[in-house]
Amino acid sequence: EDQVTQSPEALRLQEGESSSLNCSYTVSGLRGLFWYRQDPGKGPEFLFTLYSAGEEKEKERLKATLTKKESFLHITAPKPEDSATYLCAVQAYDSWGKLQFGAGTQVVVTP
Amino acid sequence: NAGVTQTPKFRILKIGQSMTLQCTQDMNHNYMYWYRQDPGMGLKLIYYSVGAGITDKGEVPNGYNVSRSTTEDFPLRLELAAPSQTSVYFCASRTGTGVPYAYGYTFGSGTRLTVV
């Protein structure tokens, strides 16, 4: 059974204090690993798709990396507007696009 | 604006009542999904559809039903509401052509349902 575990559950950062979020996964044939950002009261917003170990993607202060067992979301010099819950999800081959989500990491960035 | 539209945004139901959560997308996406999100838990898949007329169960389908008569619409039906169905419900869609995962899935803004 596919499983996704995110850590830590919550993270409090000072503005400018870089950190990393972890997403550990087990899946029967990884088709893609997704990172989403979710603001309170809103739906998840797509950030990245990673397809294979060694791949990296960047967007502003966010950088996602992928190994065969886990993915990291690095937040460099965060700003208060980076405060959100970050969700990780995996999709297996032959799964009709169904996603298995982790519980998320809630990030709060204070000025 | 293009995207996934969910209605209503909020709803309170009494135990035993029924309701339909509406989901419409205007991106001509073939694939549509219903997830529920409970506090401290990841999103769980309820039902999904790979095209008009084709639906299948996800991880937590009990107490729900769906239909897909058009590409645009994918309503979720709750029959005989129970307190365990108190949750936030999200509808999502994605294209099935080109590079379908390059742009991820588009989610609606959710329906917050409370069953009392």
PDB file of N, CA and C in Angstrom, chain B residues 13-107:
ATOM      1  N   LEU B  13     -25.745  20.094   7.902  1.00  0.00           N
ATOM      2  CA  LEU B  13     -26.781  19.088   7.661  1.00  0.00           C
ATOM      3  C   LEU B  13     -27.168  18.426   8.964  1.00  0.00           C
ATOM      4  N   LYS B  14     -28.385  17.988   9.038  1.00  0.00           N
ATOM      5  CA  LYS B  14     -28.797  17.183  10.175  1.00  0.00           C
ATOM      6  C   LYS B  14     -28.563  15.714   9.838  1.00  0.00           C
ATOM      7  N   ILE B  15     -28.342  14.909  10.852  1.00  0.00           N
ATOM      8  CA  ILE B  15     -28.156  13.475  10.663  1.00  0.00           C
ATOM      9  C   ILE B  15     -29.330  12.903   9.880  1.00  0.00           C
ATOM     10  N   GLY B  16     -29.011  12.130   8.849  1.00  0.00           N
ATOM     11  CA  GLY B  16     -30.052  11.502   8.048  1.00  0.00           C
ATOM     12  C   GLY B  16     -30.460  12.281   6.810  1.00  0.00           C
ATOM     13  N   GLN B  17     -30.089  13.569   6.747  1.00  0.00           N
ATOM     14  CA  GLN B  17     -30.421  14.361   5.563  1.00  0.00           C
ATOM     15  C   GLN B  17     -29.481  13.991   4.406  1.00  0.00           C
ATOM     16  N   SER B  18     -29.862  14.406   3.215  1.00  0.00           N
ATOM     17  CA  SER B  18     -29.043  14.168   2.026  1.00  0.00           C
ATOM     18  C   SER B  18     -28.732  15.495   1.353  1.00  0.00           C
ATOM     19  N   MET B  19     -27.652  15.492   0.579  1.00  0.00           N
ATOM     20  CA  MET B  19     -27.329  16.694  -0.180  1.00  0.00           C
ATOM     21  C   MET B  19     -26.370  16.341  -1.309  1.00  0.00           C
ATOM     22  N   THR B  20     -26.253  17.250  -2.246  1.00  0.00           N
ATOM     23  CA  THR B  20     -25.330  17.099  -3.361  1.00  0.00           C
ATOM     24  C   THR B  20     -24.334  18.240  -3.344  1.00  0.00           C
ATOM     25  N   LEU B  21     -23.054  17.895  -3.383  1.00  0.00           N
ATOM     26  CA  LEU B  21     -21.992  18.873  -3.528  1.00  0.00           C
ATOM     27  C   LEU B  21     -21.691  19.004  -5.014  1.00  0.00           C
ATOM     28  N   GLN B  22     -21.710  20.243  -5.489  1.00  0.00           N
ATOM     29  CA  GLN B  22     -21.514  20.471  -6.915  1.00  0.00           C
ATOM     30  C   GLN B  22     -20.056  20.787  -7.230  1.00  0.00           C
ATOM     31  N   CYS B  23     -19.609  20.296  -8.387  1.00  0.00           N
ATOM     32  CA  CYS B  23     -18.262  20.576  -8.875  1.00  0.00           C
ATOM     33  C   CYS B  23     -18.309  20.744 -10.385  1.00  0.00           C
ATOM     34  N   THR B  24     -17.792  21.868 -10.863  1.00  0.00           N
ATOM     35  CA  THR B  24     -17.768  22.160 -12.299  1.00  0.00           C
ATOM     36  C   THR B  24     -16.392  22.678 -12.680  1.00  0.00           C
ATOM     37  N   GLN B  25     -15.869  22.171 -13.803  1.00  0.00           N
ATOM     38  CA  GLN B  25     -14.602  22.690 -14.314  1.00  0.00           C
ATOM     39  C   GLN B  25     -14.773  23.099 -15.770  1.00  0.00           C
ATOM     40  N   ASP B  26     -14.042  24.148 -16.151  1.00  0.00           N
ATOM     41  CA  ASP B  26     -14.186  24.687 -17.504  1.00  0.00           C
ATOM     42  C   ASP B  26     -12.896  24.568 -18.298  1.00  0.00           C
ATOM     43  N   MET B  27     -12.089  23.577 -17.949  1.00  0.00           N
ATOM     44  CA  MET B  27     -10.794  23.392 -18.604  1.00  0.00           C
ATOM     45  C   MET B  27     -10.803  22.185 -19.545  1.00  0.00           C
ATOM     46  N   ASN B  28     -11.955  21.573 -19.726  1.00  0.00           N
ATOM     47  CA  ASN B  28     -12.094  20.393 -20.588  1.00  0.00           C
ATOM     48  C   ASN B  28     -11.215  19.234 -20.113  1.00  0.00           C
ATOM     49  N   HIS B  29     -11.068  19.114 -18.799  1.00  0.00           N
ATOM     50  CA  HIS B  29     -10.274  18.036 -18.230  1.00  0.00           C
ATOM     51  C   HIS B  29     -11.074  16.750 -18.209  1.00  0.00           C
ATOM     52  N   ASN B  30     -10.437  15.644 -18.566  1.00  0.00           N
ATOM     53  CA  ASN B  30     -11.122  14.356 -18.522  1.00  0.00           C
ATOM     54  C   ASN B  30     -11.193  13.789 -17.108  1.00  0.00           C
ATOM     55  N   TYR B  31     -10.131  13.985 -16.334  1.00  0.00           N
ATOM     56  CA  TYR B  31     -10.031  13.344 -15.035  1.00  0.00           C
ATOM     57  C   TYR B  31     -10.524  14.271 -13.929  1.00  0.00           C
ATOM     58  N   MET B  32     -11.418  13.736 -13.097  1.00  0.00           N
ATOM     59  CA  MET B  32     -11.910  14.511 -11.969  1.00  0.00           C
ATOM     60  C   MET B  32     -11.927  13.638 -10.723  1.00  0.00           C
ATOM     61  N   TYR B  33     -11.759  14.292  -9.561  1.00  0.00           N
ATOM     62  CA  TYR B  33     -11.586  13.575  -8.296  1.00  0.00           C
ATOM     63  C   TYR B  33     -12.329  14.295  -7.169  1.00  0.00           C
ATOM     64  N   TRP B  34     -12.799  13.503  -6.213  1.00  0.00           N
ATOM     65  CA  TRP B  34     -13.332  14.050  -4.967  1.00  0.00           C
ATOM     66  C   TRP B  34     -12.474  13.547  -3.809  1.00  0.00           C
ATOM     67  N   TYR B  35     -11.990  14.509  -3.001  1.00  0.00           N
ATOM     68  CA  TYR B  35     -11.222  14.203  -1.801  1.00  0.00           C
ATOM     69  C   TYR B  35     -11.927  14.802  -0.590  1.00  0.00           C
ATOM     70  N   ARG B  36     -11.687  14.210   0.559  1.00  0.00           N
ATOM     71  CA  ARG B  36     -12.094  14.823   1.806  1.00  0.00           C
ATOM     72  C   ARG B  36     -10.856  15.055   2.661  1.00  0.00           C
ATOM     73  N   GLN B  37     -10.894  16.134   3.450  1.00  0.00           N
ATOM     74  CA  GLN B  37      -9.758  16.501   4.280  1.00  0.00           C
ATOM     75  C   GLN B  37     -10.223  16.697   5.707  1.00  0.00           C
ATOM     76  N   ASP B  38      -9.680  15.894   6.605  1.00  0.00           N
ATOM     77  CA  ASP B  38      -9.979  15.997   8.022  1.00  0.00           C
ATOM     78  C   ASP B  38      -8.758  16.554   8.749  1.00  0.00           C
ATOM     79  N   PRO B  39      -8.961  17.255   9.870  1.00  0.00           N
ATOM     80  CA  PRO B  39      -7.846  17.878  10.588  1.00  0.00           C
ATOM     81  C   PRO B  39      -6.741  16.880  10.913  1.00  0.00           C
ATOM     82  N   GLY B  40      -5.500  17.237  10.607  1.00  0.00           N
ATOM     83  CA  GLY B  40      -4.362  16.386  10.920  1.00  0.00           C
ATOM     84  C   GLY B  40      -4.206  15.183  10.016  1.00  0.00           C
ATOM     85  N   MET B  41      -5.081  15.073   9.024  1.00  0.00           N
ATOM     86  CA  MET B  41      -5.023  13.923   8.126  1.00  0.00           C
ATOM     87  C   MET B  41      -4.763  14.420   6.711  1.00  0.00           C
ATOM     88  N   GLY B  42      -4.214  13.560   5.911  1.00  0.00           N
ATOM     89  CA  GLY B  42      -4.049  13.912   4.511  1.00  0.00           C
ATOM     90  C   GLY B  42      -5.381  13.836   3.786  1.00  0.00           C
ATOM     91  N   LEU B  43      -5.414  14.344   2.587  1.00  0.00           N
ATOM     92  CA  LEU B  43      -6.620  14.232   1.766  1.00  0.00           C
ATOM     93  C   LEU B  43      -6.846  12.769   1.402  1.00  0.00           C
ATOM     94  N   LYS B  44      -8.088  12.335   1.527  1.00  0.00           N
ATOM     95  CA  LYS B  44      -8.452  10.956   1.204  1.00  0.00           C
ATOM     96  C   LYS B  44      -9.370  10.955  -0.023  1.00  0.00           C
ATOM     97  N   LEU B  45      -9.102  10.052  -0.963  1.00  0.00           N
ATOM     98  CA  LEU B  45      -9.878   9.995  -2.192  1.00  0.00           C
ATOM     99  C   LEU B  45     -11.200   9.279  -1.965  1.00  0.00           C
ATOM    100  N   ILE B  46     -12.291   9.907  -2.402  1.00  0.00           N
ATOM    101  CA  ILE B  46     -13.622   9.330  -2.233  1.00  0.00           C
ATOM    102  C   ILE B  46     -14.050   8.611  -3.520  1.00  0.00           C
ATOM    103  N   TYR B  47     -14.086   9.347  -4.612  1.00  0.00           N
ATOM    104  CA  TYR B  47     -14.441   8.817  -5.927  1.00  0.00           C
ATOM    105  C   TYR B  47     -13.620   9.563  -6.977  1.00  0.00           C
ATOM    106  N   TYR B  48     -13.529   8.928  -8.145  1.00  0.00           N
ATOM    107  CA  TYR B  48     -12.879   9.601  -9.251  1.00  0.00           C
ATOM    108  C   TYR B  48     -13.548   9.203 -10.566  1.00  0.00           C
ATOM    109  N   SER B  49     -13.220   9.985 -11.606  1.00  0.00           N
ATOM    110  CA  SER B  49     -13.808   9.742 -12.924  1.00  0.00           C
ATOM    111  C   SER B  49     -12.746  10.015 -13.992  1.00  0.00           C
ATOM    112  N   VAL B  50     -12.681   9.137 -14.979  1.00  0.00           N
ATOM    113  CA  VAL B  50     -11.699   9.317 -16.051  1.00  0.00           C
ATOM    114  C   VAL B  50     -12.340   9.857 -17.326  1.00  0.00           C
ATOM    115  N   GLY B  51     -13.627  10.126 -17.259  1.00  0.00           N
ATOM    116  CA  GLY B  51     -14.324  10.708 -18.397  1.00  0.00           C
ATOM    117  C   GLY B  51     -15.819  10.606 -18.175  1.00  0.00           C
ATOM    118  N   ALA B  52     -16.568  11.274 -19.016  1.00  0.00           N
ATOM    119  CA  ALA B  52     -18.032  11.245 -18.890  1.00  0.00           C
ATOM    120  C   ALA B  52     -18.536   9.813 -18.940  1.00  0.00           C
ATOM    121  N   GLY B  53     -19.374   9.472 -17.974  1.00  0.00           N
ATOM    122  CA  GLY B  53     -19.963   8.142 -17.917  1.00  0.00           C
ATOM    123  C   GLY B  53     -19.128   7.092 -17.212  1.00  0.00           C
ATOM    124  N   ILE B  54     -17.919   7.450 -16.774  1.00  0.00           N
ATOM    125  CA  ILE B  54     -17.006   6.493 -16.141  1.00  0.00           C
ATOM    126  C   ILE B  54     -16.590   6.998 -14.761  1.00  0.00           C
ATOM    127  N   THR B  55     -16.967   6.228 -13.726  1.00  0.00           N
ATOM    128  CA  THR B  55     -16.581   6.593 -12.359  1.00  0.00           C
ATOM    129  C   THR B  55     -16.105   5.342 -11.632  1.00  0.00           C
ATOM    130  N   ASP B  56     -15.352   5.556 -10.548  1.00  0.00           N
ATOM    131  CA  ASP B  56     -14.889   4.429  -9.747  1.00  0.00           C
ATOM    132  C   ASP B  56     -14.631   4.886  -8.330  1.00  0.00           C
ATOM    133  N   LYS B  57     -14.628   3.900  -7.408  1.00  0.00           N
ATOM    134  CA  LYS B  57     -14.442   4.192  -5.997  1.00  0.00           C
ATOM    135  C   LYS B  57     -12.981   4.484  -5.687  1.00  0.00           C
ATOM    136  N   GLY B  58     -12.811   5.362  -4.694  1.00  0.00           N
ATOM    137  CA  GLY B  58     -11.488   5.621  -4.153  1.00  0.00           C
ATOM    138  C   GLY B  58     -11.298   4.898  -2.838  1.00  0.00           C
ATOM    139  N   GLU B  59     -10.559   5.519  -1.937  1.00  0.00           N
ATOM    140  CA  GLU B  59     -10.189   4.901  -0.659  1.00  0.00           C
ATOM    141  C   GLU B  59     -11.338   4.875   0.352  1.00  0.00           C
ATOM    142  N   VAL B  60     -12.195   5.915   0.339  1.00  0.00           N
ATOM    143  CA  VAL B  60     -13.245   6.053   1.367  1.00  0.00           C
ATOM    144  C   VAL B  60     -14.607   6.349   0.730  1.00  0.00           C
ATOM    145  N   PRO B  61     -15.198   5.429  -0.056  1.00  0.00           N
ATOM    146  CA  PRO B  61     -16.417   5.732  -0.796  1.00  0.00           C
ATOM    147  C   PRO B  61     -17.720   5.541  -0.024  1.00  0.00           C
ATOM    148  N   ASN B  62     -17.671   4.862   1.120  1.00  0.00           N
ATOM    149  CA  ASN B  62     -18.922   4.510   1.806  1.00  0.00           C
ATOM    150  C   ASN B  62     -19.698   5.755   2.243  1.00  0.00           C
ATOM    151  N   GLY B  63     -20.993   5.772   1.918  1.00  0.00           N
ATOM    152  CA  GLY B  63     -21.848   6.890   2.275  1.00  0.00           C
ATOM    153  C   GLY B  63     -21.944   7.949   1.201  1.00  0.00           C
ATOM    154  N   TYR B  64     -21.262   7.725   0.087  1.00  0.00           N
ATOM    155  CA  TYR B  64     -21.232   8.709  -1.005  1.00  0.00           C
ATOM    156  C   TYR B  64     -21.590   8.048  -2.330  1.00  0.00           C
ATOM    157  N   ASN B  65     -21.970   8.908  -3.274  1.00  0.00           N
ATOM    158  CA  ASN B  65     -22.214   8.442  -4.621  1.00  0.00           C
ATOM    159  C   ASN B  65     -21.894   9.555  -5.605  1.00  0.00           C
ATOM    160  N   VAL B  66     -21.541   9.193  -6.832  1.00  0.00           N
ATOM    161  CA  VAL B  66     -21.200  10.196  -7.835  1.00  0.00           C
ATOM    162  C   VAL B  66     -21.838   9.830  -9.165  1.00  0.00           C
ATOM    163  N   SER B  67     -21.841  10.812 -10.055  1.00  0.00           N
ATOM    164  CA  SER B  67     -22.234  10.607 -11.443  1.00  0.00           C
ATOM    165  C   SER B  67     -21.403  11.536 -12.297  1.00  0.00           C
ATOM    166  N   ARG B  68     -21.253  11.213 -13.576  1.00  0.00           N
ATOM    167  CA  ARG B  68     -20.502  12.073 -14.488  1.00  0.00           C
ATOM    168  C   ARG B  68     -21.186  12.003 -15.847  1.00  0.00           C
ATOM    169  N   SER B  69     -22.186  12.850 -16.014  1.00  0.00           N
ATOM    170  CA  SER B  69     -22.949  12.838 -17.270  1.00  0.00           C
ATOM    171  C   SER B  69     -22.323  13.755 -18.320  1.00  0.00           C
ATOM    172  N   THR B  70     -21.506  14.715 -17.893  1.00  0.00           N
ATOM    173  CA  THR B  70     -20.819  15.620 -18.819  1.00  0.00           C
ATOM    174  C   THR B  70     -19.358  15.722 -18.435  1.00  0.00           C
ATOM    175  N   THR B  71     -18.528  16.227 -19.326  1.00  0.00           N
ATOM    176  CA  THR B  71     -17.121  16.434 -19.005  1.00  0.00           C
ATOM    177  C   THR B  71     -16.952  17.461 -17.893  1.00  0.00           C
ATOM    178  N   GLU B  72     -17.831  18.465 -17.867  1.00  0.00           N
ATOM    179  CA  GLU B  72     -17.658  19.599 -16.966  1.00  0.00           C
ATOM    180  C   GLU B  72     -18.045  19.318 -15.522  1.00  0.00           C
ATOM    181  N   ASP B  73     -19.065  18.469 -15.313  1.00  0.00           N
ATOM    182  CA  ASP B  73     -19.671  18.355 -13.986  1.00  0.00           C
ATOM    183  C   ASP B  73     -19.401  17.006 -13.326  1.00  0.00           C
ATOM    184  N   PHE B  74     -19.150  17.056 -12.020  1.00  0.00           N
ATOM    185  CA  PHE B  74     -18.880  15.829 -11.270  1.00  0.00           C
ATOM    186  C   PHE B  74     -19.455  16.006  -9.860  1.00  0.00           C
ATOM    187  N   PRO B  75     -20.778  15.865  -9.703  1.00  0.00           N
ATOM    188  CA  PRO B  75     -21.392  16.071  -8.388  1.00  0.00           C
ATOM    189  C   PRO B  75     -21.172  14.893  -7.451  1.00  0.00           C
ATOM    190  N   LEU B  76     -21.086  15.202  -6.162  1.00  0.00           N
ATOM    191  CA  LEU B  76     -20.932  14.195  -5.106  1.00  0.00           C
ATOM    192  C   LEU B  76     -22.199  14.191  -4.264  1.00  0.00           C
ATOM    193  N   ARG B  77     -22.803  13.022  -4.125  1.00  0.00           N
ATOM    194  CA  ARG B  77     -24.048  12.891  -3.397  1.00  0.00           C
ATOM    195  C   ARG B  77     -23.801  12.237  -2.041  1.00  0.00           C
ATOM    196  N   LEU B  78     -24.317  12.857  -0.989  1.00  0.00           N
ATOM    197  CA  LEU B  78     -24.291  12.271   0.348  1.00  0.00           C
ATOM    198  C   LEU B  78     -25.694  11.803   0.686  1.00  0.00           C
ATOM    199  N   GLU B  79     -25.836  10.535   0.962  1.00  0.00           N
ATOM    200  CA  GLU B  79     -27.119   9.985   1.365  1.00  0.00           C
ATOM    201  C   GLU B  79     -27.079   9.681   2.857  1.00  0.00           C
ATOM    202  N   LEU B  80     -28.130  10.032   3.567  1.00  0.00           N
ATOM    203  CA  LEU B  80     -28.232   9.716   4.999  1.00  0.00           C
ATOM    204  C   LEU B  80     -26.978  10.190   5.747  1.00  0.00           C
ATOM    205  N   ALA B  81     -26.818  11.500   5.813  1.00  0.00           N
ATOM    206  CA  ALA B  81     -25.618  12.096   6.401  1.00  0.00           C
ATOM    207  C   ALA B  81     -25.379  11.612   7.830  1.00  0.00           C
ATOM    208  N   ALA B  82     -24.098  11.392   8.147  1.00  0.00           N
ATOM    209  CA  ALA B  82     -23.676  10.947   9.477  1.00  0.00           C
ATOM    210  C   ALA B  82     -22.587  11.904   9.986  1.00  0.00           C
ATOM    211  N   PRO B  83     -22.436  12.013  11.322  1.00  0.00           N
ATOM    212  CA  PRO B  83     -21.408  12.912  11.872  1.00  0.00           C
ATOM    213  C   PRO B  83     -20.010  12.618  11.331  1.00  0.00           C
ATOM    214  N   SER B  84     -19.738  11.357  10.970  1.00  0.00           N
ATOM    215  CA  SER B  84     -18.410  10.997  10.440  1.00  0.00           C
ATOM    216  C   SER B  84     -18.144  11.633   9.074  1.00  0.00           C
ATOM    217  N   GLN B  85     -19.168  12.180   8.455  1.00  0.00           N
ATOM    218  CA  GLN B  85     -18.982  12.848   7.165  1.00  0.00           C
ATOM    219  C   GLN B  85     -18.698  14.345   7.322  1.00  0.00           C
ATOM    220  N   THR B  86     -18.629  14.803   8.544  1.00  0.00           N
ATOM    221  CA  THR B  86     -18.183  16.169   8.789  1.00  0.00           C
ATOM    222  C   THR B  86     -16.742  16.303   8.317  1.00  0.00           C
ATOM    223  N   SER B  87     -16.511  17.211   7.373  1.00  0.00           N
ATOM    224  CA  SER B  87     -15.188  17.292   6.749  1.00  0.00           C
ATOM    225  C   SER B  87     -15.176  18.471   5.780  1.00  0.00           C
ATOM    226  N   VAL B  88     -14.012  18.690   5.181  1.00  0.00           N
ATOM    227  CA  VAL B  88     -13.912  19.624   4.077  1.00  0.00           C
ATOM    228  C   VAL B  88     -13.713  18.808   2.805  1.00  0.00           C
ATOM    229  N   TYR B  89     -14.530  19.078   1.813  1.00  0.00           N
ATOM    230  CA  TYR B  89     -14.527  18.299   0.580  1.00  0.00           C
ATOM    231  C   TYR B  89     -13.928  19.118  -0.546  1.00  0.00           C
ATOM    232  N   PHE B  90     -12.987  18.494  -1.257  1.00  0.00           N
ATOM    233  CA  PHE B  90     -12.341  19.156  -2.387  1.00  0.00           C
ATOM    234  C   PHE B  90     -12.558  18.357  -3.663  1.00  0.00           C
ATOM    235  N   CYS B  91     -12.871  19.081  -4.711  1.00  0.00           N
ATOM    236  CA  CYS B  91     -12.947  18.518  -6.041  1.00  0.00           C
ATOM    237  C   CYS B  91     -11.691  18.940  -6.797  1.00  0.00           C
ATOM    238  N   ALA B  92     -11.161  18.067  -7.642  1.00  0.00           N
ATOM    239  CA  ALA B  92      -9.960  18.386  -8.401  1.00  0.00           C
ATOM    240  C   ALA B  92     -10.087  17.828  -9.808  1.00  0.00           C
ATOM    241  N   SER B  93      -9.339  18.402 -10.727  1.00  0.00           N
ATOM    242  CA  SER B  93      -9.344  17.894 -12.098  1.00  0.00           C
ATOM    243  C   SER B  93      -7.955  18.008 -12.705  1.00  0.00           C
ATOM    244  N   ARG B  94      -7.709  17.228 -13.751  1.00  0.00           N
ATOM    245  CA  ARG B  94      -6.463  17.338 -14.489  1.00  0.00           C
ATOM    246  C   ARG B  94      -6.702  16.906 -15.931  1.00  0.00           C
ATOM    247  N   THR B  95      -5.836  17.366 -16.790  1.00  0.00           N
ATOM    248  CA  THR B  95      -5.923  16.958 -18.181  1.00  0.00           C
ATOM    249  C   THR B  95      -5.393  15.537 -18.338  1.00  0.00           C
ATOM    250  N   GLY B  96      -5.821  14.851 -19.369  1.00  0.00           N
ATOM    251  CA  GLY B  96      -5.295  13.520 -19.638  1.00  0.00           C
ATOM    252  C   GLY B  96      -4.449  13.486 -20.882  1.00  0.00           C
ATOM    253  N   THR B  97      -4.184  14.680 -21.422  1.00  0.00           N
ATOM    254  CA  THR B  97      -3.411  14.748 -22.662  1.00  0.00           C
ATOM    255  C   THR B  97      -2.148  15.557 -22.445  1.00  0.00           C
ATOM    256  N   GLY B  98      -1.271  15.534 -23.414  1.00  0.00           N
ATOM    257  CA  GLY B  98      -0.020  16.289 -23.333  1.00  0.00           C
ATOM    258  C   GLY B  98       0.855  15.730 -22.227  1.00  0.00           C
ATOM    259  N   VAL B  99       1.325  16.600 -21.369  1.00  0.00           N
ATOM    260  CA  VAL B  99       2.103  16.187 -20.201  1.00  0.00           C
ATOM    261  C   VAL B  99       1.207  16.414 -18.989  1.00  0.00           C
ATOM    262  N   PRO B 100       0.346  15.448 -18.658  1.00  0.00           N
ATOM    263  CA  PRO B 100      -0.723  15.707 -17.679  1.00  0.00           C
ATOM    264  C   PRO B 100      -0.236  16.066 -16.295  1.00  0.00           C
ATOM    265  N   TYR B 101       0.990  15.690 -15.941  1.00  0.00           N
ATOM    266  CA  TYR B 101       1.406  15.952 -14.570  1.00  0.00           C
ATOM    267  C   TYR B 101       2.269  17.202 -14.450  1.00  0.00           C
ATOM    268  N   ALA B 102       2.590  17.793 -15.575  1.00  0.00           N
ATOM    269  CA  ALA B 102       3.472  18.957 -15.540  1.00  0.00           C
ATOM    270  C   ALA B 102       2.833  20.127 -14.806  1.00  0.00           C
ATOM    271  N   TYR B 103       1.527  20.224 -14.850  1.00  0.00           N
ATOM    272  CA  TYR B 103       0.822  21.325 -14.205  1.00  0.00           C
ATOM    273  C   TYR B 103      -0.005  20.863 -13.030  1.00  0.00           C
ATOM    274  N   GLY B 104       0.217  19.648 -12.601  1.00  0.00           N
ATOM    275  CA  GLY B 104      -0.453  19.173 -11.411  1.00  0.00           C
ATOM    276  C   GLY B 104      -1.945  19.042 -11.607  1.00  0.00           C
ATOM    277  N   TYR B 105      -2.622  19.111 -10.531  1.00  0.00           N
ATOM    278  CA  TYR B 105      -4.064  19.015 -10.487  1.00  0.00           C
ATOM    279  C   TYR B 105      -4.612  20.373 -10.046  1.00  0.00           C
ATOM    280  N   THR B 106      -5.739  20.749 -10.598  1.00  0.00           N
ATOM    281  CA  THR B 106      -6.390  21.984 -10.175  1.00  0.00           C
ATOM    282  C   THR B 106      -7.478  21.643  -9.172  1.00  0.00           C
ATOM    283  N   PHE B 107      -7.391  22.264  -8.001  1.00  0.00           N
ATOM    284  CA  PHE B 107      -8.362  22.016  -6.949  1.00  0.00           C
ATOM    285  C   PHE B 107      -9.363  23.160  -6.858  1.00  0.00           C
TER     286      PHE B 107
END
